[in-house]
mmCIF file of C-alpha atoms in Angstrom:
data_model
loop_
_atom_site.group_PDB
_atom_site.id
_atom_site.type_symbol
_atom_site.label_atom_id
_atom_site.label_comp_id
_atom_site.label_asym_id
_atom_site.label_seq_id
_atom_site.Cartn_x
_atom_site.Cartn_y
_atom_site.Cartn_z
ATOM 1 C CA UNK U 1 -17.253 1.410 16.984
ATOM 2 C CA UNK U 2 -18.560 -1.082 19.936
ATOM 3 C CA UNK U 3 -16.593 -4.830 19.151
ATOM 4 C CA UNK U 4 -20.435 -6.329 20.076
ATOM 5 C CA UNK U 5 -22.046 -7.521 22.558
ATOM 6 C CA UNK U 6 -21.579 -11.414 23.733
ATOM 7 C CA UNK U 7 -24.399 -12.724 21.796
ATOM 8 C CA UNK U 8 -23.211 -10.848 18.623
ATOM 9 C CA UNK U 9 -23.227 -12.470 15.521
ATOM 10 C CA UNK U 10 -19.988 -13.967 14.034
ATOM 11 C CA UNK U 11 -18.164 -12.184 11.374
ATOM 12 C CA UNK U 12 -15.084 -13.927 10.303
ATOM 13 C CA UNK U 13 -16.513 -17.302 9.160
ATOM 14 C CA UNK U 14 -17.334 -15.028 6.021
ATOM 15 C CA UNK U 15 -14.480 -12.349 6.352
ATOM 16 C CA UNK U 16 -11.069 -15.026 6.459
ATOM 17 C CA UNK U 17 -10.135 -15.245 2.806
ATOM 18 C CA UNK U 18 -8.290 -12.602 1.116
ATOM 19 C CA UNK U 19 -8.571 -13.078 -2.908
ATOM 20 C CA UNK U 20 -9.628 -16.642 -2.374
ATOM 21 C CA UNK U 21 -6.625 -17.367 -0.254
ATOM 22 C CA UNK U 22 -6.239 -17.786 3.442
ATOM 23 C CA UNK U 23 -3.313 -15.680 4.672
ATOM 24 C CA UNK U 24 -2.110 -15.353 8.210
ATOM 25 C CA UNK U 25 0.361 -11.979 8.499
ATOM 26 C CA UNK U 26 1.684 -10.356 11.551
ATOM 27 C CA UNK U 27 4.466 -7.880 11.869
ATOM 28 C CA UNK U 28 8.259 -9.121 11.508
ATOM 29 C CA UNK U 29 10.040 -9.232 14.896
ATOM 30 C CA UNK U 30 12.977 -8.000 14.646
ATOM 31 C CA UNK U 31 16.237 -9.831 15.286
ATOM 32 C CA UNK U 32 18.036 -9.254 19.187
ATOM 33 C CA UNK U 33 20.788 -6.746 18.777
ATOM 34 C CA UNK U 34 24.436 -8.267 19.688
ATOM 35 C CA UNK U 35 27.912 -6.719 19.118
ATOM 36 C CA UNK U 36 29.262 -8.099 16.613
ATOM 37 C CA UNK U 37 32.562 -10.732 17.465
ATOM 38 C CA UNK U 38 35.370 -9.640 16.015
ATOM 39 C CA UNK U 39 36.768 -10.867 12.963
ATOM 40 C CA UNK U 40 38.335 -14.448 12.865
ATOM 41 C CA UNK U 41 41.942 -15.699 11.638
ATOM 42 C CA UNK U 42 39.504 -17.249 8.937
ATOM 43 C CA UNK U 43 37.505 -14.389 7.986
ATOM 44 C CA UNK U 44 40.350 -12.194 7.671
ATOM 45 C CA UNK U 45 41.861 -14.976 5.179
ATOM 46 C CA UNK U 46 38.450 -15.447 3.199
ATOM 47 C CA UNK U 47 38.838 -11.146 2.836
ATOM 48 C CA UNK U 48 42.452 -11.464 1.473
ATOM 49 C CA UNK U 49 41.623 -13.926 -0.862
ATOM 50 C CA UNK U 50 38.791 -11.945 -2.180
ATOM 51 C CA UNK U 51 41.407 -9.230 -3.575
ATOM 52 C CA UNK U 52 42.131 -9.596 -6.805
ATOM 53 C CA UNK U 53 44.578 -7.303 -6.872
ATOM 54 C CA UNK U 54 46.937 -9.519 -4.684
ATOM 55 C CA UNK U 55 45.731 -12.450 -7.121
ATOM 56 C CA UNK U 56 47.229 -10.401 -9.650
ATOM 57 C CA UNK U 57 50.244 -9.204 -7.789
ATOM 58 C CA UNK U 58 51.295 -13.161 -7.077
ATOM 59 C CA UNK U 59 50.909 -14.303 -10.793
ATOM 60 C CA UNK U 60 53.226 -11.420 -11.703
ATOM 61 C CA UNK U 61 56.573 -12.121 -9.337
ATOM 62 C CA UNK U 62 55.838 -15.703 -9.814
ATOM 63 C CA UNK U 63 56.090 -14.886 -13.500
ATOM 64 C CA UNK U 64 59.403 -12.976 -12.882
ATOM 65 C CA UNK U 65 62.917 -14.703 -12.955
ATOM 66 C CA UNK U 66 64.809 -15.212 -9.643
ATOM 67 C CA UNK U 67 67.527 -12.626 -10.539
ATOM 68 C CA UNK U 68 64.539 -9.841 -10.843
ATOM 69 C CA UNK U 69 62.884 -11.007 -7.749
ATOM 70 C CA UNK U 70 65.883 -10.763 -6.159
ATOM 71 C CA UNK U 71 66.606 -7.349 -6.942
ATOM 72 C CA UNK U 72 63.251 -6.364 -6.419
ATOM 73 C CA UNK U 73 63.424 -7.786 -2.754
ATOM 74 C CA UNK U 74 66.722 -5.671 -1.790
ATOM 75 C CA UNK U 75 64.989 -2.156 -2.917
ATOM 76 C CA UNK U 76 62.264 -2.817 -0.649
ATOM 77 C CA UNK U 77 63.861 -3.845 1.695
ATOM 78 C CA UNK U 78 66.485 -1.142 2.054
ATOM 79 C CA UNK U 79 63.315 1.469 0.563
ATOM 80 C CA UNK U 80 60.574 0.516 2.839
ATOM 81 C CA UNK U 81 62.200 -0.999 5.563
ATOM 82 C CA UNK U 82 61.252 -4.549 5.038
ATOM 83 C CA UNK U 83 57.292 -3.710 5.201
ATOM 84 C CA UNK U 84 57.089 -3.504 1.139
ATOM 85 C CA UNK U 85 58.102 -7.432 1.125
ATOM 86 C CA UNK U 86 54.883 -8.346 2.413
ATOM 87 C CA UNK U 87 52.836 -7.116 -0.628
ATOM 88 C CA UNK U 88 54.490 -9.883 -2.668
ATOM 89 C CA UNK U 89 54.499 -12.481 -0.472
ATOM 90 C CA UNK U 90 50.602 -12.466 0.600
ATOM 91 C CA UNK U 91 50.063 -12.049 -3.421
ATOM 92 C CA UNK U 92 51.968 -15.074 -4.221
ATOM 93 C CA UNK U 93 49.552 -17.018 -0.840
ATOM 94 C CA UNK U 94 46.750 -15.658 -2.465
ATOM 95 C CA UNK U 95 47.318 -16.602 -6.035
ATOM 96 C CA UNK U 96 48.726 -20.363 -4.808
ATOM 97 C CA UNK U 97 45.557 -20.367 -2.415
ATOM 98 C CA UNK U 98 43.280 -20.067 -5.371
ATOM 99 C CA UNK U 99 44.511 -22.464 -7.670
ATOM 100 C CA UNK U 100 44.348 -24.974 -5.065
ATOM 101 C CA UNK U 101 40.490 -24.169 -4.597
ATOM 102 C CA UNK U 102 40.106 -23.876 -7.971
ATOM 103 C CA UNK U 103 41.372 -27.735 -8.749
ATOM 104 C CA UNK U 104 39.380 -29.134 -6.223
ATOM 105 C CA UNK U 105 35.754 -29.692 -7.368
ATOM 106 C CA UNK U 106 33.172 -28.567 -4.606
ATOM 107 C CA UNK U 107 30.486 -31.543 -4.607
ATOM 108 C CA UNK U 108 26.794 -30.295 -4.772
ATOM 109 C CA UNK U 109 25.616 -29.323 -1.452
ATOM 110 C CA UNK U 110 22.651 -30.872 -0.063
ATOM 111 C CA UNK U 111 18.527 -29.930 -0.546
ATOM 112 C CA UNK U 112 17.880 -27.682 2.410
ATOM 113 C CA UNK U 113 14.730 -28.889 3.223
ATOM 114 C CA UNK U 114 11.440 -26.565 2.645
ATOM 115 C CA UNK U 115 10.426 -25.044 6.223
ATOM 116 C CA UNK U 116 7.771 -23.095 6.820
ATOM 117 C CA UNK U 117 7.102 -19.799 8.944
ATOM 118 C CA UNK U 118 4.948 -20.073 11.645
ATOM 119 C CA UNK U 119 1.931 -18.064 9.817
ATOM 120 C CA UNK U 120 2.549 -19.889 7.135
ATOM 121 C CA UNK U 121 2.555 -23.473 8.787
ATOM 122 C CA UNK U 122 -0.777 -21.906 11.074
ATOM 123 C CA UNK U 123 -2.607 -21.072 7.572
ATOM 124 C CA UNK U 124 -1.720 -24.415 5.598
ATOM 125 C CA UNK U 125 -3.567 -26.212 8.419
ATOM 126 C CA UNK U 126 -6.671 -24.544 8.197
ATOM 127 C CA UNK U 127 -8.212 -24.510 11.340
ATOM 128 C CA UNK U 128 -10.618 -22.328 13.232
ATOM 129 C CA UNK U 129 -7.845 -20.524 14.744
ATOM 130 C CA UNK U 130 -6.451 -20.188 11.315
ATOM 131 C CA UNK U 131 -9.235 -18.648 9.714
ATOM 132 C CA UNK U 132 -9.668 -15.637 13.103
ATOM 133 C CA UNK U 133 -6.238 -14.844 12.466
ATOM 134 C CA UNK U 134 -6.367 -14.619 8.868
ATOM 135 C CA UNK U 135 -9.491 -12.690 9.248
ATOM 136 C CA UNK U 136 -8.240 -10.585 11.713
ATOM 137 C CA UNK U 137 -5.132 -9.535 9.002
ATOM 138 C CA UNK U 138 -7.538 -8.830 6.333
ATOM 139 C CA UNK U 139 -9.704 -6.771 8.426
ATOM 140 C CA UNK U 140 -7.131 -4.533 9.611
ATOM 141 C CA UNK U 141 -5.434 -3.969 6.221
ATOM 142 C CA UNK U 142 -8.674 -2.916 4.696
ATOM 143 C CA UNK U 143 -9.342 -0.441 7.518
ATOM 144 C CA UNK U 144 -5.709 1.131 7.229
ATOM 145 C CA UNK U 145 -6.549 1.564 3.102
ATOM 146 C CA UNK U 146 -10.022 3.741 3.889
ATOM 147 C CA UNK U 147 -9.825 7.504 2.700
ATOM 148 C CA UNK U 148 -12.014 7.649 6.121
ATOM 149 C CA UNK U 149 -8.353 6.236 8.506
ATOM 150 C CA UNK U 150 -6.171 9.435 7.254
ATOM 151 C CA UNK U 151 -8.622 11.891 8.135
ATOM 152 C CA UNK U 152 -8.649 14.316 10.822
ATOM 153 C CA UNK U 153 -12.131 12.632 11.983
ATOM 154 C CA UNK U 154 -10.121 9.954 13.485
ATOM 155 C CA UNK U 155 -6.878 11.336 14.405
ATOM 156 C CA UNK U 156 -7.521 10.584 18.192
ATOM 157 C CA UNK U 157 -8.494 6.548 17.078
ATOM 158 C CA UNK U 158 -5.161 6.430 15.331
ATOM 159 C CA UNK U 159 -3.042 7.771 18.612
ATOM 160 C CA UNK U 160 -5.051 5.873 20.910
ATOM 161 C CA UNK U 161 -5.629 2.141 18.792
ATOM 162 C CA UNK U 162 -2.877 0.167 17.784
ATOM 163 C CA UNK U 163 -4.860 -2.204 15.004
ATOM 164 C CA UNK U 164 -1.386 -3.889 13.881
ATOM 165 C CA UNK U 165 -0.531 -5.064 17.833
ATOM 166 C CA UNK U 166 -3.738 -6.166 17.888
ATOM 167 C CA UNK U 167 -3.425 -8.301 14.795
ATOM 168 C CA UNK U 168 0.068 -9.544 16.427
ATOM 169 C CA UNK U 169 -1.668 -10.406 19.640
ATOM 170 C CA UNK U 170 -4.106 -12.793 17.586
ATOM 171 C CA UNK U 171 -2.263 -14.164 15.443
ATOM 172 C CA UNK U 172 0.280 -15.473 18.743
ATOM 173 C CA UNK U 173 -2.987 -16.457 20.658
ATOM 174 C CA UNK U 174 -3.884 -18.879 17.183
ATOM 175 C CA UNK U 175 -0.196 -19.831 17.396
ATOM 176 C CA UNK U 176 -0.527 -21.153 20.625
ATOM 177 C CA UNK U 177 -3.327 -22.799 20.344
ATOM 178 C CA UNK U 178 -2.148 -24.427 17.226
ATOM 179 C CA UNK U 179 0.659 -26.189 19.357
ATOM 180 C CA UNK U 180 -1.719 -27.232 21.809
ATOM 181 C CA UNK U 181 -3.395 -29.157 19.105
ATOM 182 C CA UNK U 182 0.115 -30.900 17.896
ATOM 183 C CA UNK U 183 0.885 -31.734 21.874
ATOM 184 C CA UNK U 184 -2.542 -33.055 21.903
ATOM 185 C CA UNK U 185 -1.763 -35.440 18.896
ATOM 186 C CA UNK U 186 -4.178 -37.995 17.399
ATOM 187 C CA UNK U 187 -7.456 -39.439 19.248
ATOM 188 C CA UNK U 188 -6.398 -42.494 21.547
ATOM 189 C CA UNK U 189 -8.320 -45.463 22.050
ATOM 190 C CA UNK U 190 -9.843 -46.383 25.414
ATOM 191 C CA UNK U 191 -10.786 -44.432 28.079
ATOM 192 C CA UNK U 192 -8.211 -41.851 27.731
ATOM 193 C CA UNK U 193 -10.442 -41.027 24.546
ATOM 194 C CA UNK U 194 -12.920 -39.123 26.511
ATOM 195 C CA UNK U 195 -10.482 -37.120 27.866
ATOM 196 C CA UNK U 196 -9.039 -36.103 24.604
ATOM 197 C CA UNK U 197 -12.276 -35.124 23.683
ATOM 198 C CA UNK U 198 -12.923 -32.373 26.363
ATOM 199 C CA UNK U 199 -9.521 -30.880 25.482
ATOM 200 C CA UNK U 200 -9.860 -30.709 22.210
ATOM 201 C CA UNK U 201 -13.310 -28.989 22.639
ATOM 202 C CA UNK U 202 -12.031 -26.563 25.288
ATOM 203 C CA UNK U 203 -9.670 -25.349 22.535
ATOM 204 C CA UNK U 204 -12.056 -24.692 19.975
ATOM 205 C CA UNK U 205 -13.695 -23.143 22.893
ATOM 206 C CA UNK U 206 -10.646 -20.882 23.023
ATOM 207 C CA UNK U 207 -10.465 -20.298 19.155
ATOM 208 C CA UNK U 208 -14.057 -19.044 19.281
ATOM 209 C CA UNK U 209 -13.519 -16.698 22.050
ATOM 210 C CA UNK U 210 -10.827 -15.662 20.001
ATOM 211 C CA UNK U 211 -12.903 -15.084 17.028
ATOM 212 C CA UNK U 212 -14.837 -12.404 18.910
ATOM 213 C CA UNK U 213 -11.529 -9.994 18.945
ATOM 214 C CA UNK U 214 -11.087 -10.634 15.473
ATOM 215 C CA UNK U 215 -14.989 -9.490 14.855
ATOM 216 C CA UNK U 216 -13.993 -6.306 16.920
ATOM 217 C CA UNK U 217 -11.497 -5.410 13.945
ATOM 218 C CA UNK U 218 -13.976 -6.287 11.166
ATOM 219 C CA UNK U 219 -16.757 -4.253 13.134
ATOM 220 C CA UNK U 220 -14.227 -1.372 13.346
ATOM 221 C CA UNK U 221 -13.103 -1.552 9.523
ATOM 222 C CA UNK U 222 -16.785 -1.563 8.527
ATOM 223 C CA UNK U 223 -17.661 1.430 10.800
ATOM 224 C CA UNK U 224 -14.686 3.070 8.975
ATOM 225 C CA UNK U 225 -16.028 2.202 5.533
ATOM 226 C CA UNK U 226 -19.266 3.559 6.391
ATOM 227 C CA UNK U 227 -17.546 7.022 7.490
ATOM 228 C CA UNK U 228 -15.299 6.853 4.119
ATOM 229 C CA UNK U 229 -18.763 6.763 2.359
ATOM 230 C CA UNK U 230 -20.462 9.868 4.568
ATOM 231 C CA UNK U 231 -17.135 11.243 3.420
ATOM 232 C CA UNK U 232 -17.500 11.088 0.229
ATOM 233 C CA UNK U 233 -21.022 12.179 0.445
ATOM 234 C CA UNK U 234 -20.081 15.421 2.016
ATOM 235 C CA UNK U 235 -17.355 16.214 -0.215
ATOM 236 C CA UNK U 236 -20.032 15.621 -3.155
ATOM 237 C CA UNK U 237 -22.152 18.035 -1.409
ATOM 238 C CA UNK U 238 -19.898 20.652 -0.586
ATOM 239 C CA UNK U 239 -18.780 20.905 -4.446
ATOM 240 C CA UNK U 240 -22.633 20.599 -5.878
ATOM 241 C CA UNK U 241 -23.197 23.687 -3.213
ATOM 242 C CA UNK U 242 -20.525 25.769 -5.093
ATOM 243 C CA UNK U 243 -22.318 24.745 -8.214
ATOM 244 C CA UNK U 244 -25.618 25.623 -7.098
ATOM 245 C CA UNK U 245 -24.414 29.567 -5.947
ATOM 246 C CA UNK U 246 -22.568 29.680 -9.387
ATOM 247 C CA UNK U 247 -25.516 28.244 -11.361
ATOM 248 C CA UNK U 248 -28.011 30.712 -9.009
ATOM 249 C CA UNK U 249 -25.524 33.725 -9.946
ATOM 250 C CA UNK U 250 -26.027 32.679 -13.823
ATOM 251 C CA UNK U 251 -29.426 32.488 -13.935
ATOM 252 C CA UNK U 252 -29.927 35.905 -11.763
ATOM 253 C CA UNK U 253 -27.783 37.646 -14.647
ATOM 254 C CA UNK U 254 -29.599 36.247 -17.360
ATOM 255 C CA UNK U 255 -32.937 37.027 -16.315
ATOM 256 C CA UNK U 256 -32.241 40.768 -15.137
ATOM 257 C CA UNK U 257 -33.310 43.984 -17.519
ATOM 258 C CA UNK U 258 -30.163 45.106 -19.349
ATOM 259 C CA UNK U 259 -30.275 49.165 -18.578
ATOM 260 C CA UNK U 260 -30.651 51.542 -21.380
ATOM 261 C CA UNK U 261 -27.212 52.532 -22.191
ATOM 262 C CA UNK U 262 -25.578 48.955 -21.842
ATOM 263 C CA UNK U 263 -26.741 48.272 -25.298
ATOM 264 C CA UNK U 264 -28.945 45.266 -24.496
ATOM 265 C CA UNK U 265 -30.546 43.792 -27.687
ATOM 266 C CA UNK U 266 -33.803 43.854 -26.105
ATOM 267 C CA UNK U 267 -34.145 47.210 -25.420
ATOM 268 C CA UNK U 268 -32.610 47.762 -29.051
ATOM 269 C CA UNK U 269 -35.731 45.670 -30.753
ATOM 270 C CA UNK U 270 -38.116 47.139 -28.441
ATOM 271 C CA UNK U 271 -37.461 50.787 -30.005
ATOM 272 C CA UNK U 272 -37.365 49.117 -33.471
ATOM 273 C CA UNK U 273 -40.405 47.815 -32.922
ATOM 274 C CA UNK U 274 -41.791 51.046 -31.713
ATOM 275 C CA UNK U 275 -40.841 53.480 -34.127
ATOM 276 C CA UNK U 276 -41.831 50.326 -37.104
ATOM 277 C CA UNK U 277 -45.565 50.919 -35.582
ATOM 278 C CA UNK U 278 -45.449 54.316 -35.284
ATOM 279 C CA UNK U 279 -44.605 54.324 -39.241
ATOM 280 C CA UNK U 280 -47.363 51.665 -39.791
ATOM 281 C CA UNK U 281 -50.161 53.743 -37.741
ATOM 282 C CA UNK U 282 -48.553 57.090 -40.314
ATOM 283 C CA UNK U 283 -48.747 55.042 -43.547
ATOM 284 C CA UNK U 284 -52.677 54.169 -42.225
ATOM 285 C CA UNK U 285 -53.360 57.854 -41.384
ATOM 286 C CA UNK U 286 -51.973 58.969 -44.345
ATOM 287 C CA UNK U 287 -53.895 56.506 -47.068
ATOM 288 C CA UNK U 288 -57.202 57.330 -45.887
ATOM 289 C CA UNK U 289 -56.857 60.999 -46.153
ATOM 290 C CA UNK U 290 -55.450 60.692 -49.339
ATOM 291 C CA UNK U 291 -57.738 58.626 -50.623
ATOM 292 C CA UNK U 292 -60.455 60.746 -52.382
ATOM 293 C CA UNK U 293 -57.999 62.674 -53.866
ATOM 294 C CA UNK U 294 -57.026 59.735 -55.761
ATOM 295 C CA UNK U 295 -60.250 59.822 -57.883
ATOM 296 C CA UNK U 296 -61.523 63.008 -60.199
ATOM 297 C CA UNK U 297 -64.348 65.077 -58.520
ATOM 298 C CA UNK U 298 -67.518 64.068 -59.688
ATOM 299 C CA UNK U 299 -69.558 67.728 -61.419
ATOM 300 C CA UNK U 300 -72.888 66.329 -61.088
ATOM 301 C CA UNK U 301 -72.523 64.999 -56.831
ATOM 302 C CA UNK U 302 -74.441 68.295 -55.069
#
């Protein structure tokens, strides 16, 4: 599955849409692992408030009058040591806390604005690099989704050929480039004009020797569609083949000579047959010797 020589012709003017639509997709990176801090005086509150159990907790002593409160407050103290008191008291916080949020009307928080991912931003701008990396996705996802890719024929291609990293490595190369195009920014006038243009040429230089690694995928995923075809084929064979020796086994049996005691129904009709002539040739042999008898002698024949 060579990627081409250098003169090779270009595959992924014609290979960058996928269902009309250019799409630019490389693998998520994921996220630095930290420890997590530990939890804040503030968290802890946000937690506490989230039980509504202690919400419930608060209504009820507030609800109670101060001669039941009271009484309540001595048996836990003298029953759990003054510990028990606290169950109360962060109930009636909690259930004083939200009311208080609840009067205040939150005012509508602000449109986040609309960003973009980097892919997403790299395929909205259309650009040569653009269109490689977007060809280079497509061309990867259709090899992974050949019958040909699971099979053992390519087992050592799978260990040995990262297609995804490859895809990644693209799509940050277009990436790149694409920000060299915003630091370039707009055409100036004058003589620094010139300039701009041989920079802006050597980067569409750089796209196109881009391009060639994504023709290397779309070279590989057709080699693979060719071998999920030759695949197919051969499977097709293989189960015609069976066919063929059951189909040559039926028509052996059918044509062979059934033996005389199987009761074939040929050999049956052939001694029907035989003894029906034998009575035809004894009918014959019979009529014509019998046959002057059947008229009276004649007196006067010497």
């Amino acid at each position: 599955m060579s990627a081409g020589g250098p003169g090779a012709e270009e595959l992924w003017p014609t290979r960058y849409l996928t269902a009309g639509q250019l799409v630019v997709l490389r693998s998520p990176r994921p996220p630095a692992w930290a420890p997590a801090p530990p939890p804040s005086w503030t968290q802890l509150r946000d937690a506490a408030v989230r039980l509504d159990w202690l919400d419930r907790i608060g209504r009820e002593w507030l609800r109670l009058p101060p001669n039941q409160q009271l009484a309540i407050a001595l048996l836990l103290f003298f029953f759990t040591a003054g510990v028990g008191l606290l169950v109360p008291v962060a109930g009636v916080v909690v259930h004083r806390y939200r009311r208080e949020e609840a009067a205040v009307v939150p005012a509508a928080p602000p449109a986040a604005p609309l960003s973009l991912s980097p892919e997403a931003a790299l395929a909205a701008w259309d650009t040569t690099e653009a269109r490689i990396a977007a060809a280079a996705g497509r061309a990867w996802a259709e090899t992974v989704r050949e019958p040909a890719w699971q099979s053992p024929f390519l087992a050592q291609s799978r260990a040995a050929f990262d297609g995804q990293a490859e895809v990644d490595r693209i799509v940050d190369l277009a990436l790149r480039i694409r920000q060299a195009r915003v630091s370039l920014g707009v055409r100036p006038a004058g003589p620094a004009a010139e300039y701009w243009d041989r920079q802006l040429t050597a980067l569409e230089n750089a796209a196109r020797q881009l391009g060639r690694r994504a023709d290397a995928l779309i070279r590989y995923r057709d080699q693979t569609a060719l071998l999920s075809a030759e695949l197919r084929t051969l499977t097709d064979l293989e189960r015609l083949e069976r066919s063929a020796a059951e189909i040559d086994g039926l028509t052996i049996e059918t044509a062979s000579t059934p033996l005389r005691g199987d009761g074939g129904i040929d050999t049956v009709a052939e001694e029907i047959a035989g003894v029906r002539m034998a009575m035809t040739e004894l009918v014959d042999l019979m009529t014509r010797t019998r046959a002057p008898l059947a008229e009276p002698p004649d007196p006067y024949r010497v």
